[in-house]
XYZ file of C-alpha atoms in Angstrom:
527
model
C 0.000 0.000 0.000
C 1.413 3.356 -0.938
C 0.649 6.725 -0.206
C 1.514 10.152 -1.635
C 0.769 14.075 -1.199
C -1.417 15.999 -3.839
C 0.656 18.073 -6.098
C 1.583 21.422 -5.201
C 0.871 24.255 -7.588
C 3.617 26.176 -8.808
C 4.620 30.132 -7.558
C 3.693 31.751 -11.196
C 0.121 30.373 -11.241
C -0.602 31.904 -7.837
C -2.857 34.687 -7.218
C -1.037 36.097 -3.969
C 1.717 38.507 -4.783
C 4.507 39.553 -2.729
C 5.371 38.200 0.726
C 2.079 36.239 0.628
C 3.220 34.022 -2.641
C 6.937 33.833 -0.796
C 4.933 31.885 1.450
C 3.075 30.189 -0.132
C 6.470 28.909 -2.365
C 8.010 28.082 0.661
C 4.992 25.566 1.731
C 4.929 24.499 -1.159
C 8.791 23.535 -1.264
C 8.059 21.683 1.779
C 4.599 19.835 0.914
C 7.163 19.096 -2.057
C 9.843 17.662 -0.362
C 7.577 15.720 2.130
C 5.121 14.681 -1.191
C 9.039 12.928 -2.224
C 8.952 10.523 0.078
C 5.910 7.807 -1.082
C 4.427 5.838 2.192
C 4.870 2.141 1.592
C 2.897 -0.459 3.787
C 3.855 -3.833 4.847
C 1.154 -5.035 7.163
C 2.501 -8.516 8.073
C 5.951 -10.996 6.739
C 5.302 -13.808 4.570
C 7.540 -16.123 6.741
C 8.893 -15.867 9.969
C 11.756 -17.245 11.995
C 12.486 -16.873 15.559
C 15.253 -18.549 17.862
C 14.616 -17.926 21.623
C 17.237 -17.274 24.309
C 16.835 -18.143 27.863
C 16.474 -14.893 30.456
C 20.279 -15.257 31.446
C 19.800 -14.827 35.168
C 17.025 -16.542 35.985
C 17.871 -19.631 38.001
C 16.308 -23.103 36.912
C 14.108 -22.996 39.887
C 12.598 -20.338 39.106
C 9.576 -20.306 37.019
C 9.011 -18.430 33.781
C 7.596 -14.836 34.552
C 4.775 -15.064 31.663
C 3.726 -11.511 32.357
C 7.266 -9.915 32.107
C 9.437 -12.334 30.443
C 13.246 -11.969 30.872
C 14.600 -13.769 27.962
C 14.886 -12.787 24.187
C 14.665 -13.411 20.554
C 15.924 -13.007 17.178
C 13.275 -12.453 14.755
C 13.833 -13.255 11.010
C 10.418 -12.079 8.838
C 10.286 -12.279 4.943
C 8.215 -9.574 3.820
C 7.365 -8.662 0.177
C 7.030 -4.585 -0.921
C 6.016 -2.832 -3.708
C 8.631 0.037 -3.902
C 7.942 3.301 -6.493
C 10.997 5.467 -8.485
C 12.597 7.619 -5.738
C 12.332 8.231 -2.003
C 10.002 6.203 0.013
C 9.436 5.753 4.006
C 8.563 1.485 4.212
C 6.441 0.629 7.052
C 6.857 -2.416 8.916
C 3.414 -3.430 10.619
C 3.201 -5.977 13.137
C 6.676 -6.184 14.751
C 7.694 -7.573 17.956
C 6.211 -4.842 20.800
C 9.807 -5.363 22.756
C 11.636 -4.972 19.224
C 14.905 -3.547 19.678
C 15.354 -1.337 17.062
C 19.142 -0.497 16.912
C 19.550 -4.147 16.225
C 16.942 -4.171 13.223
C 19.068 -5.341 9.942
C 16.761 -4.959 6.186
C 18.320 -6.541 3.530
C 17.335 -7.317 -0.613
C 16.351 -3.025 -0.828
C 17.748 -2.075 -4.122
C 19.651 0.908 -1.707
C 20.439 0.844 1.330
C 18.377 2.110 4.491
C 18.976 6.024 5.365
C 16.795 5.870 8.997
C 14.997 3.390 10.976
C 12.077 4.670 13.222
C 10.057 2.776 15.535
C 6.448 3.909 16.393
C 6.351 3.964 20.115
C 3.228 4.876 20.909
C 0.738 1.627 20.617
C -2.936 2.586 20.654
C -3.868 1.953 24.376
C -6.030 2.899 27.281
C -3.397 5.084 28.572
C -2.001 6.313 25.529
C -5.913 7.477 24.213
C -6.212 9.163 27.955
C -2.985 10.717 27.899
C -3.711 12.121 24.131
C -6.660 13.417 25.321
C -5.311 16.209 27.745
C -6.538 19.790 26.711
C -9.371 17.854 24.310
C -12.958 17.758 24.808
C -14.064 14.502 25.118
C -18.027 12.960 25.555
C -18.368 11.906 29.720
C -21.184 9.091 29.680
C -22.960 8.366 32.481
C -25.504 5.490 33.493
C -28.095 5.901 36.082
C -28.310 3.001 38.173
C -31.960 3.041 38.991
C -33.359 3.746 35.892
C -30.813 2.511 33.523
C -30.868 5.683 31.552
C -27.821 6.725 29.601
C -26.369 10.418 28.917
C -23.698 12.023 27.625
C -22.161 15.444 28.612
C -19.004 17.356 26.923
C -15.923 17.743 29.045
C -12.281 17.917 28.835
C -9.667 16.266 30.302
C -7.324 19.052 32.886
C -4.970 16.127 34.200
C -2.284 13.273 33.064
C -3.078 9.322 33.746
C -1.405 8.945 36.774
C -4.344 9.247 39.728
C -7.518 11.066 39.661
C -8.967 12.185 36.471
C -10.042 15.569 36.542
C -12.254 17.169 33.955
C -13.716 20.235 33.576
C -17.399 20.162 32.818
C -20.205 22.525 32.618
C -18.371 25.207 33.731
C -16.759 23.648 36.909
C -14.239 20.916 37.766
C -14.326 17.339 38.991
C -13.108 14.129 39.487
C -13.981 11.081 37.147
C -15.647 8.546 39.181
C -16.716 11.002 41.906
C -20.748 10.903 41.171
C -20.938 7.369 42.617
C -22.209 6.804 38.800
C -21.086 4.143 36.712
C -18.683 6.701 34.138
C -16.527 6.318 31.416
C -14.841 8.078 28.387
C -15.904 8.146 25.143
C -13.014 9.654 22.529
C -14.882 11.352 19.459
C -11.874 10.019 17.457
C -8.513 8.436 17.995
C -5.564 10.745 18.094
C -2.809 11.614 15.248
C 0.486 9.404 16.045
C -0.895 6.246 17.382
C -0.737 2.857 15.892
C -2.902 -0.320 16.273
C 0.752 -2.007 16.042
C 3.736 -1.594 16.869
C 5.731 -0.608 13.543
C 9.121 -0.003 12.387
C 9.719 2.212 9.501
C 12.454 2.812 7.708
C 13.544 5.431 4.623
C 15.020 4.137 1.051
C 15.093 4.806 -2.230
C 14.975 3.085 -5.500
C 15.880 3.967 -8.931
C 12.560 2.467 -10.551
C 9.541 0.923 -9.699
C 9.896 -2.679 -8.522
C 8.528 -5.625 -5.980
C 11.120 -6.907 -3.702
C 11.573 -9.672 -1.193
C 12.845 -7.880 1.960
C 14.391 -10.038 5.286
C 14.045 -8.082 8.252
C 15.830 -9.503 11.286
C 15.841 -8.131 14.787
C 16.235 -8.726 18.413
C 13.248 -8.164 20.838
C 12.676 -8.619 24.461
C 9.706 -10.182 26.806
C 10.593 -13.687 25.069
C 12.164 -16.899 27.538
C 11.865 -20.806 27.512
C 12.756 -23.351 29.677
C 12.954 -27.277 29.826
C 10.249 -29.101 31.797
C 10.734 -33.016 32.830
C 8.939 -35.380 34.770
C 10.711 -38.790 35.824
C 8.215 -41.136 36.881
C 10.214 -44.271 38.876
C 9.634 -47.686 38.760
C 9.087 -50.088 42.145
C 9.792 -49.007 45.729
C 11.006 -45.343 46.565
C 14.601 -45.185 47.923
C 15.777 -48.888 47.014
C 18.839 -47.898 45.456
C 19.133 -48.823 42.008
C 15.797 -48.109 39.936
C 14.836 -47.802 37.087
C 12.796 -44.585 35.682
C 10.860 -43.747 32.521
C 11.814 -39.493 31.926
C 9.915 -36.891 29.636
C 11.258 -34.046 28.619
C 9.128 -30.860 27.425
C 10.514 -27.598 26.132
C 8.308 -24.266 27.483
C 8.134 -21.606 24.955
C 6.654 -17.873 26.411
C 6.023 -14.929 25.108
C 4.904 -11.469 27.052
C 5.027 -9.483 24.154
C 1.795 -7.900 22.682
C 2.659 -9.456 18.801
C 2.153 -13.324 18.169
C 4.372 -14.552 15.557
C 2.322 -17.135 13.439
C 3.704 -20.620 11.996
C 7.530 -19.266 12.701
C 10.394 -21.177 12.379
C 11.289 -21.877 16.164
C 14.597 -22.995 17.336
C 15.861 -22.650 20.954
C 19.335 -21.459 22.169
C 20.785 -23.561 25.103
C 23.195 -21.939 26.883
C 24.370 -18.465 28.547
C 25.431 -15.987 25.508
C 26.965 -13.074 27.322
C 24.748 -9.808 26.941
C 24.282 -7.014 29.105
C 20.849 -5.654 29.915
C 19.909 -2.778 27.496
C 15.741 -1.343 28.123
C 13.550 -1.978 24.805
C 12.526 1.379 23.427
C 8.981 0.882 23.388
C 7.345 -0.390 26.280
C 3.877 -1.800 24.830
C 2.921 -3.558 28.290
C 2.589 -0.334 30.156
C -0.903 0.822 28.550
C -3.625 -0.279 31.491
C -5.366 2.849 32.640
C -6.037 2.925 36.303
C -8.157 5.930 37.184
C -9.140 6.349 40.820
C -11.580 8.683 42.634
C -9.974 11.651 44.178
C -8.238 12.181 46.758
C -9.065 8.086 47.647
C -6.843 5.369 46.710
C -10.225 3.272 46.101
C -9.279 1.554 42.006
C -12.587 1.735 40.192
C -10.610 -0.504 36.867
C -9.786 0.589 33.892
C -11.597 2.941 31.392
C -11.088 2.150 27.940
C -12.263 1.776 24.287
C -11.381 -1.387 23.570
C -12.492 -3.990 26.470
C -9.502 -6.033 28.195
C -9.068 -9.819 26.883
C -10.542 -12.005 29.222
C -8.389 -14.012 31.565
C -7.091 -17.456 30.187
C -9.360 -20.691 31.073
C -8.283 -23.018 33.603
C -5.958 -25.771 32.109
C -8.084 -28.891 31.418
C -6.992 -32.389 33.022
C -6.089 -33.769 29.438
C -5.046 -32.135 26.340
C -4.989 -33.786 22.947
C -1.545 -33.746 20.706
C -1.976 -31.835 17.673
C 1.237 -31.377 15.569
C 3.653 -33.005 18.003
C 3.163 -30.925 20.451
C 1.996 -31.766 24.266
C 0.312 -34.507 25.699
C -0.877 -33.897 29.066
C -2.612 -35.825 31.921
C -2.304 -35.449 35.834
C -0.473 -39.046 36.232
C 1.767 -39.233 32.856
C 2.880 -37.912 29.715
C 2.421 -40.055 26.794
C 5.569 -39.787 24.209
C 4.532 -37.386 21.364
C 5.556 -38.008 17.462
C 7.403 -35.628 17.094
C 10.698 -34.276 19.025
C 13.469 -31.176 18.434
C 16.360 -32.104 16.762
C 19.642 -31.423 18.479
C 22.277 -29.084 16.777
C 25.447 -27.066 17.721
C 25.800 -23.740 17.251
C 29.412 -23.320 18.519
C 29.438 -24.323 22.584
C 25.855 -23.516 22.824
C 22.671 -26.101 21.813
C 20.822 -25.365 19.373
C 17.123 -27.251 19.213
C 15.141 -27.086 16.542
C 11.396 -27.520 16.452
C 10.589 -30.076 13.409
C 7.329 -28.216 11.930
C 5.774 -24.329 12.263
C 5.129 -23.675 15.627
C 2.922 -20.378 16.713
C 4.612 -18.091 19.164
C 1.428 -16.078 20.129
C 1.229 -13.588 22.114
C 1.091 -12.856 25.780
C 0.931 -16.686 26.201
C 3.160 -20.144 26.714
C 3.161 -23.689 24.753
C 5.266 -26.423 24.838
C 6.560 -29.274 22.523
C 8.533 -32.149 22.925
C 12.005 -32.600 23.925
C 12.867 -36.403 24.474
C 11.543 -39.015 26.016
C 13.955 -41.615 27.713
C 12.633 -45.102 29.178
C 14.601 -47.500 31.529
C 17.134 -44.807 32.943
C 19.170 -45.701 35.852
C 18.490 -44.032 39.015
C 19.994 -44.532 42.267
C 18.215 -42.981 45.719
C 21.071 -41.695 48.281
C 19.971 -40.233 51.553
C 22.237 -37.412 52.292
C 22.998 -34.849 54.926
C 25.123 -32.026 54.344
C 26.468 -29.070 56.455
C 29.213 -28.412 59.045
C 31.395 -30.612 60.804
C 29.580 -29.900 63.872
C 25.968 -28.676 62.475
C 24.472 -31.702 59.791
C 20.998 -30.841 57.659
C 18.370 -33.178 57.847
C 18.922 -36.220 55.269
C 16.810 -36.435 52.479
C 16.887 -38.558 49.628
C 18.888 -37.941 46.538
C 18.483 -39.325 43.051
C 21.615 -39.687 40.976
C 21.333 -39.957 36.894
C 24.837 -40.529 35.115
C 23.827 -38.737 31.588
C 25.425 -41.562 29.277
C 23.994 -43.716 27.022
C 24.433 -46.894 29.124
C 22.072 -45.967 31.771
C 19.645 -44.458 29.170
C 20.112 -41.319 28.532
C 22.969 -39.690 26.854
C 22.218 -36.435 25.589
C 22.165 -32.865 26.468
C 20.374 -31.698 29.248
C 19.016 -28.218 29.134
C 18.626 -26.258 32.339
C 14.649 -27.060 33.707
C 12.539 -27.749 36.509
C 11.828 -31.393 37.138
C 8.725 -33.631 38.716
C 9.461 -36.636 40.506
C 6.432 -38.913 40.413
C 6.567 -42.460 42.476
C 4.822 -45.347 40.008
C 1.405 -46.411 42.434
C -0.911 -49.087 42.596
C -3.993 -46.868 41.143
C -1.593 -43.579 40.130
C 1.505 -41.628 40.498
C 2.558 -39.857 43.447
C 4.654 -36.797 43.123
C 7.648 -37.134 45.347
C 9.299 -33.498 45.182
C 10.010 -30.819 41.917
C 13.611 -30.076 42.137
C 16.039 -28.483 39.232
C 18.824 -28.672 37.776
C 21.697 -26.466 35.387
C 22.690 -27.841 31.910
C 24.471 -30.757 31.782
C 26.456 -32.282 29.398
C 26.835 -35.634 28.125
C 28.318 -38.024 30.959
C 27.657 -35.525 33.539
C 26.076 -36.168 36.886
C 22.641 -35.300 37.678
C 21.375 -34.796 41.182
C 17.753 -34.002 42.086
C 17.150 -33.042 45.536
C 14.010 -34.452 47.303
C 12.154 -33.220 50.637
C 13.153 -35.213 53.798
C 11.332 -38.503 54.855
C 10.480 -39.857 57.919
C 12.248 -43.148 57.957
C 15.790 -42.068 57.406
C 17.377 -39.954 59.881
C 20.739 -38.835 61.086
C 21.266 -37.296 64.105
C 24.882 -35.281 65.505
C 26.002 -35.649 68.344
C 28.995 -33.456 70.342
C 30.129 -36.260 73.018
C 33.497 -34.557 74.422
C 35.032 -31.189 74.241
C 38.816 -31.136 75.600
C 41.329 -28.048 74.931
C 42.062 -28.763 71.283
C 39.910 -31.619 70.382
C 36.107 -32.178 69.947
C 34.453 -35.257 69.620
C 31.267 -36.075 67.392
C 28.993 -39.106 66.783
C 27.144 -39.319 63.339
C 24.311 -42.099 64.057
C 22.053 -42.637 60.666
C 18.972 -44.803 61.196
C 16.847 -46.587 58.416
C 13.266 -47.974 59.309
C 12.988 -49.274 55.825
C 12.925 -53.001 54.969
C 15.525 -52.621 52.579
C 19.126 -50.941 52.948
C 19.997 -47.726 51.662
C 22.482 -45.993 50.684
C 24.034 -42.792 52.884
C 26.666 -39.681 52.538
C 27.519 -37.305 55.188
C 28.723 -34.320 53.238
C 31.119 -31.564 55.141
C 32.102 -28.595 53.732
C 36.186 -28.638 54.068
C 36.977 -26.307 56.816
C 40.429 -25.277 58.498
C 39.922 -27.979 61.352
C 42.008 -30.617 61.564
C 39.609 -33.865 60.913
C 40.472 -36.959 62.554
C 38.658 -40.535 62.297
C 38.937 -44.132 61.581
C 36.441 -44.063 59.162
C 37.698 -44.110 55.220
C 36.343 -40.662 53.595
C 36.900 -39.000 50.318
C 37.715 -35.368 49.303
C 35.043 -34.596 45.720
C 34.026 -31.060 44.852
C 35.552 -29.490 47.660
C 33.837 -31.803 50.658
C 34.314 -34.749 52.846
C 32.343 -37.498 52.187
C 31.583 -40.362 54.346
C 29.213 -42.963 52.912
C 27.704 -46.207 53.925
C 25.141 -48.591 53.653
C 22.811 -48.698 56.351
C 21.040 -51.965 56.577
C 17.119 -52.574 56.883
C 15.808 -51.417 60.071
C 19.403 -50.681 60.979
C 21.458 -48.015 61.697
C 25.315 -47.026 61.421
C 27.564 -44.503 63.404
C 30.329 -42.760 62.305
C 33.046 -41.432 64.734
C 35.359 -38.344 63.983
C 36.894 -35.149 65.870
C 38.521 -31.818 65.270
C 41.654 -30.559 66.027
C 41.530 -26.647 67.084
C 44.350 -24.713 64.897
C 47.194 -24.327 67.735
């Protein structure tokens, strides 16, 4: 779509003479010059791509904010234009709201770009309100008894923030005040304000012709994260198990544009970038307007009603496309996974067919599914040499092929479900960082009640204390048991054997079925 100005007459065909036809040449010069530059319209790409980064300090523990996501993407659309002979401003509609647009590259132009300009203001409740100031505007009113509507001119006298004060019928009051349901009506929406958030740039071309543009950017308000649940097989804390594990990748979006049958591939890994704001914040629009001088919040007044919250998530969702396959109890293993790629000493995962990013929302597809990996439940206690945590159970994955698994591990939140006569049981939702291929994984789980360890300080002399470790089981079945202490400067003493691995002492033993063990030890004072 293209747009031009009307043509300008010239200076000897006017009728003014004198200073008034000097200015009319000079508006002219400039309707001219402005006329030069033809308005181009691209209202949505063709194709898009997008590859997702995780938020970079968000811990694995720590869910995905869906309202304010941390992460971001690189955005890759195909768009084709329609460019005229000479100047032209091309407008991108339907960019990412968090777009970043020093980052924005556009190439296939037959010149290159002269300026990039990003509409910030997004047609919102705030931005209509704040537009408004100094404007009349139509006040409607409903009368709660008898239903009936009216409408009385008024203009807005004060910004968004707080009270609302408008002058009407020749005095001055606060919106909301009347105890009358009120609201705003604009007679039109203001000059400068776009339905979408667009990026426009200025080019030129030589002649007429129809191009196939890429325009790639980054853009905030994007994250994902891997999700797993490890249901195991037979009794709980029997040592070697085995375990069936599915693995989910969680795709989010906070930003205001949804990015339809894209291209999605998944960055795993911590690129270094430093925190820069996006330029255009299009999640700060909500209009609260409140009663003055109260702090009572009477919602929010706008043209355009508020999307209704999401539904509650149903107990089972069908698989379409590959993508999940949900009940309470179990996942079932979905047709279609990522495929696995490097991208230097990052991961890159790709998702197999078009996946829609949409907006202000979350979905997830499939990552792996593994059955038959090799657990092994430890009961472990860590602290001090003189001040031991509770123990709670541990499980312990090798990631190698030979215990069945053997592939990257993204960073991700994990369920532990216990296999049950009638259903699964969850046992604990720990997390973990990314681990590589035969790396150690370790998923803590909340204490039990029928392993305990208990410290006790049985002599104190000048330079030596005494402790007593005593571990019980009440289990039918042995288990397996470390003592972790973090290496201090004391001089440890005891006839136990113990090993030195990532920087602590470990004693470890296998206490028998409703049995216990003790483990002796002291510490020598610095002299």
């Amino acid at each position: 779509m293209t747009a031009t100005f009307p043509h300008c007459p010239s200076p000897q065909r006017s009728p003014l003479k004198g200073r008034g036809s000097l200015a009319l040449v000079l508006w002219c010069l400039a309707a001219t010059s402005a006329a030069a530059q033809t308005l181009v319209t691209s209202d949505k790409p063709t194709a898009i791509s997008v590859t997702l980064y995780r938020a970079p300090d968000r811990d694995p523990s720590t869910p995905i904010d869906r309202t304010a996501a941390q992460g971001f993407a690189l955005i890759t659309e195909t768009r084709t234009i329609t460019l005229p002979a000479g100047p032209a401003v091309i407008r991108f509609e339907g960019v990412a709201g968090n777009i970043m647009p020093e980052t924005a590259i556009v190439s296939g132009l037959p010149q290159d770009v002269a300026e990039k300009n990003l509409d910030a203001d997004l047609l919102s409740p705030r931005t209509l309100y704040d537009r408004a100031l100094g404007r009349r505007v139509l006040i409607r009113r409903t009368d709660k008894a008898t239903g009936r509507v009216t409408e009385q001119q008024a203009t807005i006298r004060s910004s968004a923030a707080g009270a609302a004060v408008i002058e009407i019928a020749g005095g001055y009051e606060a919106l909301r005040c009347s105890g009358l349901p009120e609201t705003i009506v604009q007679p039109s929406v203001p000059d400068g304000l776009s339905a979408r958030p667009t990026l426009s740039i200025s080019t030129s071309a030589a002649r007429p012709v129809t191009v196939t543009v890429t325009l790639s950017y980054l853009a905030g308000g994007f994250d994902w994260q891997a999700d797993y649940v490890i249901t195991l097989r037979g009794r709980a804390g029997s040592g070697d198990s085995r375990a069936d594990l599915t693995a989910w990748v969680t795709l989010a979006s906070s930003d205001v544009t949804s990015l339809p049958n894209a291209r999605t591939q998944l960055v795993a890994g911590k690129p270094n970038r430093e925190q820069t704001p996006s330029f255009g914040n299009y999640e700060a629009g909500a209009l609260s307007l409140r009663c003055w001088p109260t702090d009572i919040d009477y919602g929010s007044d706008s043209a355009v009603p508020p999307p209704p919250p999401p539904p509650p998530p149903a107990p089972l969702m069908a698989m379409e496309s590959g993508e999940i396959v949900v009940t309470a109890a179990r996942m079932s293993a979905p047709a279609v996974e990522v495929i696995q790629g490097e991208l230097g000493d990052f991961k890159l995962y790709t998702v197999p067919m078009p996946t829609t990013v949409a907006a202000q929302a979350q979905k997830q597809v499939s990552l792996m599914t593994r059955a038959n990996v090799l657990v092994r439940t430890v009961y472990v206690s860590e602290g001090q040499y003189g001040d031991l945590q509770p123990a709670h159970p541990v499980l312990r994955m090798r990631n190698r092929t030979a215990d069945g698994l053997g592939a990257p591990l993204p960073a991700g939140q994990v369920m532990v479900f216990q296999e049950g006569a009638e259903r699964p049981i969850l046992l604990g939702s720990p997390s973990f960082d990314d681990k590589a291929i035969d790396e150690e994984v370790e998923l803590d789980l909340p204490p039990t009640p029928r392993v305990s360890a208990s410290l006790d300080h049985v002599s104190d002399a000048k330079l030596i204390q005494r402790y007593l470790l005593t571990v019980s089981n009440a289990n039918a079945w042995p288990i397996a048991y470390e003592a972790r202490f973090s290496n201090g400067d004391e001089r440890f003493a005891s006839g136990a054997k113990t090993v030195m691995r990532n920087g602590q002492r470990i004693w470890a033993v296998t206490v028998p079925a409703n049995g216990r063990a003790t483990f002796a030890y002291s510490l020598r004072a610095p002299e």
